[in-house]
PDB file of C-alpha atoms and ligand atoms in Angstrom:
ATOM      1  CA  MET T   1     -12.670 114.106 -55.146  1.00 46.00           C
ATOM      2  CA  SER T   2      -9.172 114.786 -53.778  1.00 50.00           C
ATOM      3  CA  ILE T   3      -8.190 118.086 -52.157  1.00 49.00           C
ATOM      4  CA  VAL T   4      -5.753 118.724 -55.051  1.00 50.00           C
ATOM      5  CA  LYS T   5      -8.562 118.456 -57.615  1.00 55.00           C
ATOM      6  CA  LYS T   6     -10.753 120.787 -55.523  1.00 68.00           C
ATOM      7  CA  ALA T   7      -7.992 123.426 -55.169  1.00 72.00           C
ATOM      8  CA  ILE T   8      -8.637 126.659 -56.976  1.00 72.00           C
ATOM      9  CA  LYS T   9      -6.478 127.259 -60.078  1.00 82.00           C
ATOM     10  CA  PRO T  10      -4.366 130.448 -60.395  1.00 82.00           C
ATOM     11  CA  VAL T  11      -6.342 131.570 -63.423  1.00 86.00           C
ATOM     12  CA  GLU T  12      -9.574 131.294 -61.421  1.00 83.00           C
ATOM     13  CA  VAL T  13      -8.026 133.489 -58.724  1.00 78.00           C
ATOM     14  CA  LEU T  14      -7.327 136.112 -61.382  1.00 82.00           C
ATOM     15  CA  VAL T  15     -10.920 135.922 -62.603  1.00 84.00           C
ATOM     16  CA  ILE T  16     -12.235 136.376 -59.027  1.00 79.00           C
ATOM     17  CA  ALA T  17      -9.811 139.243 -58.404  1.00 77.00           C
ATOM     18  CA  GLY T  18     -10.921 140.896 -61.652  1.00 82.00           C
ATOM     19  CA  LYS T  19     -14.537 140.790 -60.533  1.00 82.00           C
ATOM     20  CA  THR T  20     -14.046 141.915 -56.928  1.00 77.00           C
ATOM     21  CA  LYS T  21     -11.404 144.561 -57.636  1.00 75.00           C
ATOM     22  CA  ARG T  22      -8.950 145.329 -54.851  1.00 72.00           C
ATOM     23  CA  VAL T  23      -9.760 143.724 -51.494  1.00 71.00           C
ATOM     24  CA  THR T  24      -6.728 144.892 -49.515  1.00 80.00           C
ATOM     25  CA  VAL T  25      -6.083 148.243 -47.804  1.00 85.00           C
ATOM     26  CA  LYS T  26      -2.870 150.222 -47.535  1.00 89.00           C
ATOM     27  CA  TYR T  27      -2.144 149.066 -44.006  1.00 91.00           C
ATOM     28  CA  PRO T  28      -0.609 150.611 -41.873  1.00 90.00           C
ATOM     29  CA  TYR T  29      -1.644 153.887 -43.558  1.00 93.00           C
ATOM     30  CA  GLN T  30      -5.272 152.761 -43.498  1.00 90.00           C
ATOM     31  CA  GLU T  31      -7.223 150.890 -40.824  1.00 89.00           C
ATOM     32  CA  PRO T  32      -6.985 147.121 -41.352  1.00 87.00           C
ATOM     33  CA  ILE T  33     -10.173 145.189 -42.127  1.00 84.00           C
ATOM     34  CA  LEU T  34     -10.987 142.959 -39.142  1.00 88.00           C
ATOM     35  CA  SER T  35     -13.898 140.550 -38.987  1.00 90.00           C
ATOM     36  CA  PRO T  36     -16.390 141.022 -36.109  1.00 91.00           C
ATOM     37  CA  GLU T  37     -15.114 137.751 -34.585  1.00 93.00           C
ATOM     38  CA  PHE T  38     -11.460 138.862 -34.648  1.00 96.00           C
ATOM     39  CA  ARG T  39      -9.591 138.105 -31.400  1.00 97.00           C
ATOM     40  CA  GLY T  40      -6.604 140.111 -30.221  1.00 97.00           C
ATOM     41  CA  SER T  41      -4.613 140.343 -27.011  1.00 98.00           C
ATOM     42  CA  ILE T  42      -6.239 140.233 -23.570  1.00 98.00           C
ATOM     43  CA  GLU T  43      -6.433 142.735 -20.727  1.00 98.00           C
ATOM     44  CA  ILE T  44      -6.521 141.683 -17.071  1.00 98.00           C
ATOM     45  CA  ASN T  45      -8.239 143.917 -14.540  1.00 98.00           C
ATOM     46  CA  PRO T  46      -5.944 143.943 -11.476  1.00 98.00           C
ATOM     47  CA  GLU T  47      -8.796 145.056  -9.207  1.00 98.00           C
ATOM     48  CA  LYS T  48     -10.998 142.105 -10.144  1.00 98.00           C
ATOM     49  CA  CYS T  49      -8.273 139.400 -10.316  1.00 98.00           C
ATOM     50  CA  ILE T  50      -8.132 137.218  -7.188  1.00 98.00           C
ATOM     51  CA  GLY T  51      -4.992 135.285  -8.159  1.00 98.00           C
ATOM     52  CA  CYS T  52      -6.715 131.902  -8.362  1.00 97.00           C
ATOM     53  CA  GLY T  53      -4.564 130.657 -11.254  1.00 97.00           C
ATOM     54  CA  ALA T  54      -7.423 129.177 -13.322  1.00 98.00           C
ATOM     55  CA  CYS T  55      -6.328 131.132 -16.389  1.00 98.00           C
ATOM     56  CA  VAL T  56      -2.750 129.850 -15.985  1.00 98.00           C
ATOM     57  CA  ASN T  57      -3.971 126.240 -16.056  1.00 98.00           C
ATOM     58  CA  ALA T  58      -6.107 126.893 -19.146  1.00 98.00           C
ATOM     59  CA  CYS T  59      -3.536 128.798 -21.221  1.00 98.00           C
ATOM     60  CA  PRO T  60      -2.233 126.470 -23.988  1.00 98.00           C
ATOM     61  CA  PRO T  61       1.100 128.228 -24.780  1.00 98.00           C
ATOM     62  CA  ASN T  62       1.903 129.269 -21.162  1.00 98.00           C
ATOM     63  CA  ALA T  63       1.507 132.949 -21.959  1.00 98.00           C
ATOM     64  CA  LEU T  64       0.109 133.219 -18.430  1.00 98.00           C
ATOM     65  CA  GLU T  65       2.259 132.137 -15.501  1.00 98.00           C
ATOM     66  CA  MET T  66       1.952 132.328 -11.729  1.00 98.00           C
ATOM     67  CA  ILE T  67       5.264 133.245 -10.101  1.00 98.00           C
ATOM     68  CA  GLU T  68       5.403 132.186  -6.449  1.00 96.00           C
ATOM     69  CA  SER T  69       7.478 133.723  -3.670  1.00 96.00           C
ATOM     70  CA  GLN T  70       7.229 133.469   0.109  1.00 95.00           C
ATOM     71  CA  ASP T  71       4.698 136.285   0.500  1.00 97.00           C
ATOM     72  CA  LYS T  72       3.461 136.995  -3.022  1.00 98.00           C
ATOM     73  CA  LYS T  73       1.819 135.404  -6.015  1.00 98.00           C
ATOM     74  CA  THR T  74       2.442 137.248  -9.253  1.00 98.00           C
ATOM     75  CA  LEU T  75       0.339 136.629 -12.348  1.00 98.00           C
ATOM     76  CA  ARG T  76       2.466 137.332 -15.432  1.00 98.00           C
ATOM     77  CA  TYR T  77       1.009 137.766 -18.909  1.00 98.00           C
ATOM     78  CA  TYR T  78       3.500 137.614 -21.777  1.00 98.00           C
ATOM     79  CA  VAL T  79       1.644 138.802 -24.861  1.00 98.00           C
ATOM     80  CA  GLY T  80       4.521 137.696 -27.120  1.00 96.00           C
ATOM     81  CA  ARG T  81       3.496 134.099 -26.486  1.00 97.00           C
ATOM     82  CA  CYS T  82      -0.290 134.650 -26.550  1.00 98.00           C
ATOM     83  CA  ILE T  83      -2.188 132.956 -29.392  1.00 98.00           C
ATOM     84  CA  PHE T  84      -5.355 135.007 -28.776  1.00 98.00           C
ATOM     85  CA  CYS T  85      -7.503 131.927 -28.123  1.00 98.00           C
ATOM     86  CA  TRP T  86      -9.361 133.607 -25.210  1.00 98.00           C
ATOM     87  CA  ARG T  87      -9.654 130.360 -23.213  1.00 98.00           C
ATOM     88  CA  CYS T  88      -8.521 132.323 -20.156  1.00 98.00           C
ATOM     89  CA  ILE T  89     -11.590 134.552 -20.477  1.00 98.00           C
ATOM     90  CA  ASP T  90     -13.870 131.512 -20.361  1.00 98.00           C
ATOM     91  CA  VAL T  91     -12.354 130.094 -17.163  1.00 98.00           C
ATOM     92  CA  CYS T  92     -11.829 133.241 -15.065  1.00 98.00           C
ATOM     93  CA  PRO T  93     -14.357 132.933 -12.206  1.00 97.00           C
ATOM     94  CA  VAL T  94     -14.595 136.678 -11.615  1.00 98.00           C
ATOM     95  CA  GLY T  95     -14.622 138.044 -15.167  1.00 98.00           C
ATOM     96  CA  ALA T  96     -11.281 139.787 -14.717  1.00 98.00           C
ATOM     97  CA  ILE T  97     -10.080 139.165 -18.282  1.00 98.00           C
ATOM     98  CA  LYS T  98     -11.318 141.046 -21.303  1.00 98.00           C
ATOM     99  CA  GLY T  99     -10.546 140.328 -24.965  1.00 98.00           C
ATOM    100  CA  THR T 100      -9.404 143.191 -27.180  1.00 98.00           C
ATOM    101  CA  ARG T 101      -8.956 143.593 -30.928  1.00 96.00           C
ATOM    102  CA  ASN T 102      -5.340 144.673 -30.503  1.00 96.00           C
ATOM    103  CA  PHE T 103      -2.809 142.722 -32.552  1.00 95.00           C
ATOM    104  CA  GLU T 104      -0.137 145.378 -33.106  1.00 94.00           C
ATOM    105  CA  LEU T 105       2.505 144.302 -30.617  1.00 93.00           C
ATOM    106  CA  ALA T 106       5.752 145.704 -32.069  1.00 93.00           C
ATOM    107  CA  THR T 107       7.881 147.507 -29.498  1.00 95.00           C
ATOM    108  CA  ASN T 108      11.457 148.658 -28.997  1.00 97.00           C
ATOM    109  CA  ASP T 109      11.402 147.419 -25.425  1.00 97.00           C
ATOM    110  CA  PRO T 110      10.628 143.704 -24.887  1.00 95.00           C
ATOM    111  CA  LEU T 111       9.603 144.511 -21.307  1.00 97.00           C
ATOM    112  CA  ASP T 112       6.513 146.222 -22.760  1.00 97.00           C
ATOM    113  CA  LEU T 113       5.249 142.745 -23.651  1.00 98.00           C
ATOM    114  CA  TYR T 114       4.807 141.739 -19.999  1.00 98.00           C
ATOM    115  CA  THR T 115       1.975 142.554 -17.604  1.00 98.00           C
ATOM    116  CA  TYR T 116       2.293 141.755 -13.892  1.00 98.00           C
ATOM    117  CA  ILE T 117      -0.401 141.530 -11.232  1.00 98.00           C
ATOM    118  CA  VAL T 118       1.010 141.089  -7.747  1.00 98.00           C
ATOM    119  CA  HIS T 119      -1.060 139.486  -4.967  1.00 98.00           C
ATOM    120  CA  SER T 120      -0.285 139.194  -1.246  1.00 98.00           C
ATOM    121  CA  LYS T 121      -0.586 135.733   0.255  1.00 97.00           C
ATOM    122  CA  ALA T 122      -2.656 134.949   3.339  1.00 95.00           C
ATOM    123  CA  GLU T 123      -1.143 133.027   6.266  1.00 95.00           C
ATOM    124  CA  CYS T 124      -2.582 129.705   7.442  1.00 94.00           C
ATOM    125  CA  SER T 125      -3.939 129.992  11.003  1.00 92.00           C
ATOM    126  CA  SER T 126      -2.703 126.422  11.744  1.00 92.00           C
ATOM    127  CA  CYS T 127       0.683 125.866  10.111  1.00 94.00           C
ATOM    128  CA  GLY T 128       1.631 129.429   9.176  1.00 93.00           C
ATOM    129  CA  ASN T 129       2.267 128.530   5.521  1.00 94.00           C
ATOM    130  CA  LYS T 130       1.242 131.018   2.877  1.00 95.00           C
ATOM    131  CA  VAL T 131      -0.514 129.347  -0.055  1.00 94.00           C
ATOM    132  CA  GLU T 132      -3.548 131.301  -1.251  1.00 94.00           C
ATOM    133  CA  THR T 133      -3.910 134.980  -1.946  1.00 97.00           C
ATOM    134  CA  VAL T 134      -5.769 137.259   0.448  1.00 96.00           C
ATOM    135  CA  LYS T 135      -8.313 137.995  -2.287  1.00 97.00           C
ATOM    136  CA  MET T 136      -8.835 134.284  -2.958  1.00 95.00           C
ATOM    137  CA  ARG T 137      -9.741 133.765   0.717  1.00 92.00           C
ATOM    138  CA  LYS T 138     -12.310 136.550   0.551  1.00 93.00           C
ATOM    139  CA  TYR T 139     -13.746 134.985  -2.585  1.00 94.00           C
ATOM    140  CA  ILE T 140     -14.056 131.543  -0.911  1.00 90.00           C
ATOM    141  CA  MET T 141     -15.787 133.196   2.063  1.00 88.00           C
ATOM    142  CA  GLN T 142     -18.347 134.836  -0.230  1.00 90.00           C
ATOM    143  CA  LYS T 143     -18.997 131.800  -2.397  1.00 88.00           C
ATOM    144  CA  SER T 144     -19.007 128.838  -0.009  1.00 82.00           C
ATOM    145  CA  PRO T 145     -20.813 128.053   3.241  1.00 79.00           C
ATOM    146  CA  ILE T 146     -17.611 127.131   5.172  1.00 75.00           C
ATOM    147  CA  THR T 147     -16.807 129.042   8.341  1.00 79.00           C
ATOM    148  CA  GLU T 148     -14.007 131.543   8.915  1.00 77.00           C
ATOM    149  CA  ASN T 149     -12.248 128.885  10.992  1.00 78.00           C
ATOM    150  CA  TYR T 150     -11.780 126.776   7.854  1.00 84.00           C
ATOM    151  CA  VAL T 151     -11.182 129.609   5.413  1.00 86.00           C
ATOM    152  CA  ASN T 152      -8.258 130.955   7.434  1.00 91.00           C
ATOM    153  CA  LYS T 153      -6.364 127.686   6.998  1.00 91.00           C
ATOM    154  CA  CYS T 154      -4.280 126.642   3.990  1.00 90.00           C
ATOM    155  CA  PRO T 155      -5.883 123.986   1.709  1.00 88.00           C
ATOM    156  CA  ASP T 156      -3.905 121.125   3.358  1.00 91.00           C
ATOM    157  CA  CYS T 157      -4.817 122.125   6.933  1.00 92.00           C
ATOM    158  CA  ARG T 158      -8.406 122.770   5.837  1.00 87.00           C
ATOM    159  CA  LYS T 159      -8.563 119.210   4.492  1.00 88.00           C
ATOM    160  CA  LYS T 160      -7.014 117.770   7.681  1.00 89.00           C
ATOM    161  CA  SER T 161      -9.452 119.707   9.898  1.00 87.00           C
ATOM    162  CA  PHE T 162     -12.376 118.502   7.860  1.00 82.00           C
ATOM    163  CA  ILE T 163     -11.253 114.842   7.954  1.00 87.00           C
ATOM    164  CA  ASN T 164     -10.639 115.163  11.689  1.00 85.00           C
ATOM    165  CA  ALA T 165     -14.101 116.661  12.244  1.00 81.00           C
ATOM    166  CA  ILE T 166     -15.950 113.911  10.390  1.00 82.00           C
ATOM    167  CA  SER T 167     -13.832 111.072  11.806  1.00 82.00           C
ATOM    168  CA  THR T 168     -14.584 112.105  15.414  1.00 77.00           C
ATOM    169  CA  ARG T 169     -18.299 112.390  14.708  1.00 70.00           C
ATOM    170  CA  LYS T 170     -20.332 109.517  16.245  1.00 59.00           C
ATOM    171  CA  VAL T 171     -21.983 107.416  13.577  1.00 55.00           C
ATOM    172  CA  GLY T 172     -25.254 105.654  14.463  1.00 52.00           C
ATOM    173  CA  PHE T 173     -26.531 102.573  12.661  1.00 48.00           C
ATOM    174  CA  HIS T 174     -30.169 101.703  12.034  1.00 46.00           C
ATOM    175  CA  GLY T 175     -31.368  98.985  14.356  1.00 40.00           C
ATOM    176  CA  GLU T 176     -28.843  99.752  17.145  1.00 39.00           C
TER     177      GLU T 176
HETATM  178  S1  SF4 R 201      -5.785 134.286 -24.973  1.00 51.02           S
HETATM  179 FE1  SF4 R 201      -5.176 132.094 -24.948  1.00 51.02          FE
HETATM  180  S2  SF4 R 201      -2.964 132.155 -25.234  1.00 51.02           S
HETATM  181 FE2  SF4 R 201      -3.558 134.231 -24.694  1.00 51.02          FE
HETATM  182  S3  SF4 R 201      -3.301 134.308 -22.477  1.00 51.02           S
HETATM  183 FE3  SF4 R 201      -5.442 133.723 -22.831  1.00 51.02          FE
HETATM  184  S4  SF4 R 201      -5.435 131.471 -22.799  1.00 51.02           S
HETATM  185 FE4  SF4 R 201      -3.304 132.146 -23.044  1.00 51.02          FE
HETATM  186  S1  SF4 R 202      -8.508 133.286 -13.655  1.00 51.02           S
HETATM  187 FE1  SF4 R 202      -9.061 135.438 -13.372  1.00 51.02          FE
HETATM  188  S2  SF4 R 202      -9.009 135.722 -11.149  1.00 51.02           S
HETATM  189 FE2  SF4 R 202      -7.916 133.807 -11.570  1.00 51.02          FE
HETATM  190  S3  SF4 R 202      -5.760 134.466 -11.744  1.00 51.02           S
HETATM  191 FE3  SF4 R 202      -6.605 134.478 -13.820  1.00 51.02          FE
HETATM  192  S4  SF4 R 202      -7.298 136.601 -14.127  1.00 51.02           S
HETATM  193 FE4  SF4 R 202      -6.982 136.332 -11.955  1.00 51.02          FE
END
């Protein structure tokens, strides 16, 4: 059966409406009816956020952006672009993002639609470049077995040091 044949006829809608009575509320004078699964805007806890950027990579409409400068990384959330999918919540490694049921976003000042979380960057002990945030370094230290010597480098220098370390290691062969 085609979708057109399955579609409900206007007269059937009237019959259903007659049986169920009114199903709307006088919003905004009354609280709107939201389903338990309803998803609204997100909130980011600046204390928990480590500035890793995972949420930025996962955000489909680019409502989350990481703005880079020499010494800072700034996570920007623009709720005007958010589609309330909550993918960012799923990928945040430290649980810094919380979903809310807020959908009322009207404001007289467009700047109210932006949230900023500013992070300081840590310097690489080898090349002096600043790539990761200070909090990201602390997180790597806690979560991985690598030494402080590696952690204090930028990702590129860390990779070079590691390759250098394994390439200078003597490799023995069975039977030699
Ligand atoms: S809820 Fe979805 S659209 Fe909104 S910031 Fe998170 S990932 Fe982006
Ligand atoms: S994923 Fe979480 S910790 Fe990483 S930048 Fe986004 S909010 Fe911050």
